[in-house]
Amino acid sequence: MRRIAIDANVFVSFFIDRNAAQHAAARALIQSAEDGEIAAIVPQAVVFEVAYVVQSQYGVTGARLATVVKGLTSFPGTQVVDDCRWKSVLGIWPDTLTGLGDSVIVAVAMATRCDAIATFDRKFANKLQLFGLESYF
């Protein structure tokens, strides 16, 4: 079974229908995890980033924000990874990847033996091969 680490922008596009094509792709990815076709790996930092973005950019607060976080951390077929190997992150950031969050996702993906990372960030996706990872989309 393929193991796919998921970037925050995928979940934001799932919860907030901001781009129809990205929303459909995110839905299909999450459905694949629910159907047991892939194992979806969610770094803990992604949970924090999703909560921050939907709250600060889209005004989602209170019970609705709690629903987003609960959904994100309990989708069938997903595994939230609380462990982050900071030595690995600091070996990637800031020289190879300028984004700390992206570096965390790569470090978690490598530590959990993921095959790919699902992201809508093309600049990030284009650098994944440097780490032996594929872009899911």
Coordinates of C-alpha atoms in Angstrom, one line a residue:
M1 CA 0.0 0.0 0.0
R2 CA 1.3 3.4 -0.9
R3 CA 2.0 5.8 2.0
I4 CA 1.2 9.4 1.2
A5 CA 2.1 12.4 3.5
I6 CA -0.5 15.2 3.1
D7 CA 0.3 18.9 3.1
A8 CA -2.0 21.4 4.9
N9 CA -3.1 23.0 1.6
V10 CA -4.8 19.7 0.6
F11 CA -6.9 19.7 3.8
V12 CA -7.7 23.4 3.5
S13 CA -8.9 22.8 0.0
F14 CA -11.0 19.9 1.2
F15 CA -12.7 21.8 4.1
I16 CA -12.9 25.2 2.3
D17 CA -14.1 24.9 -1.3
R18 CA -11.7 27.6 -2.6
N19 CA -10.8 25.9 -5.8
A20 CA -13.1 23.3 -7.5
A21 CA -10.3 21.2 -9.0
Q22 CA -8.3 21.1 -5.8
H23 CA -11.4 20.4 -3.8
A24 CA -12.2 17.4 -6.0
A25 CA -8.6 16.2 -5.9
A26 CA -8.5 16.5 -2.1
R27 CA -11.8 14.6 -1.8
A28 CA -10.5 11.8 -4.0
L29 CA -7.3 11.5 -2.0
I30 CA -9.2 11.3 1.3
Q31 CA -11.7 8.8 -0.2
S32 CA -8.7 6.7 -1.3
A33 CA -7.5 6.6 2.3
E34 CA -11.0 5.8 3.7
D35 CA -11.3 3.0 1.1
G36 CA -7.9 1.5 2.3
E37 CA -6.2 2.1 -1.1
I38 CA -3.5 4.3 0.5
A39 CA -2.2 5.1 3.9
A40 CA -2.5 8.9 4.6
I41 CA 0.2 10.3 6.9
V42 CA -0.6 13.6 8.6
P43 CA 2.2 15.3 10.4
Q44 CA 1.1 17.0 13.6
A45 CA 2.4 20.3 12.3
V46 CA -0.1 20.0 9.4
V47 CA -3.0 19.9 11.9
F48 CA -1.8 23.1 13.5
E49 CA -1.3 24.8 10.1
V50 CA -4.7 23.8 8.9
A51 CA -6.3 25.2 12.1
Y52 CA -4.4 28.4 11.8
V53 CA -5.2 29.0 8.1
V54 CA -8.9 28.2 8.3
Q55 CA -9.2 30.4 11.4
S56 CA -7.1 33.4 10.3
Q57 CA -7.9 33.4 6.5
Y58 CA -11.5 32.0 6.5
G59 CA -12.9 33.0 9.8
V60 CA -13.6 29.5 11.0
T61 CA -13.8 29.6 14.8
G62 CA -15.2 27.8 17.9
A63 CA -17.2 24.7 17.4
R64 CA -16.8 24.8 13.6
L65 CA -13.0 24.9 14.0
A66 CA -13.1 22.0 16.5
T67 CA -15.1 20.0 13.9
V68 CA -12.4 20.7 11.3
V69 CA -9.6 19.5 13.7
K70 CA -11.6 16.5 14.8
G71 CA -12.3 15.5 11.2
L72 CA -8.7 16.0 10.2
T73 CA -7.4 13.9 13.0
S74 CA -9.9 11.1 12.7
F75 CA -10.5 10.4 9.0
P76 CA -10.5 6.6 8.4
G77 CA -7.2 5.6 6.8
T78 CA -5.2 8.5 8.2
Q79 CA -2.5 8.4 10.7
V80 CA -1.5 11.5 12.6
V81 CA 2.2 11.5 13.3
D82 CA 3.1 13.4 16.5
D83 CA 6.9 12.6 16.3
C84 CA 9.1 15.1 14.4
R85 CA 12.8 14.4 14.0
W86 CA 14.2 17.9 14.4
K87 CA 17.7 16.9 13.4
S88 CA 16.3 15.8 10.0
V89 CA 14.2 19.0 9.7
L90 CA 17.3 21.2 10.4
G91 CA 19.2 19.2 7.9
I92 CA 16.7 20.3 5.2
W93 CA 15.7 23.8 6.4
P94 CA 16.5 26.5 5.4
D95 CA 19.1 25.6 2.8
T96 CA 17.3 23.0 0.7
L97 CA 13.7 24.0 1.5
T98 CA 13.0 27.5 2.7
G99 CA 9.7 26.6 4.3
L100 CA 9.9 25.2 7.9
G101 CA 6.5 23.5 7.5
D102 CA 7.5 21.9 4.2
S103 CA 10.7 20.7 5.8
V104 CA 8.7 19.1 8.7
I105 CA 6.5 17.3 6.1
V106 CA 9.5 15.9 4.2
A107 CA 11.2 14.8 7.4
V108 CA 8.0 13.0 8.6
A109 CA 7.5 11.5 5.2
M110 CA 11.0 10.1 5.1
A111 CA 10.8 8.8 8.7
T112 CA 7.5 7.0 8.0
R113 CA 8.7 5.7 4.6
C114 CA 6.2 7.5 2.5
D115 CA 6.2 7.1 -1.3
A116 CA 4.9 10.6 -2.0
I117 CA 3.6 13.9 -0.6
A118 CA 0.2 15.3 -1.6
T119 CA 0.5 19.1 -2.1
F120 CA -0.9 21.7 -4.3
D121 CA 2.2 23.8 -3.9
R122 CA 4.0 23.3 -7.2
K123 CA 7.3 24.8 -6.0
F124 CA 7.4 22.4 -3.1
A125 CA 6.3 19.5 -5.3
N126 CA 9.1 20.1 -7.8
K127 CA 11.7 19.7 -5.0
L128 CA 10.4 16.4 -3.6
Q129 CA 12.7 14.3 -5.9
L130 CA 15.7 15.7 -4.0
F131 CA 14.5 13.5 -1.1
G132 CA 13.5 10.4 -3.0
L133 CA 9.8 11.3 -2.8
E134 CA 7.2 11.8 -5.5
S135 CA 4.5 14.4 -5.8
Y136 CA 1.1 12.7 -5.4
F137 CA -0.7 15.1 -7.7

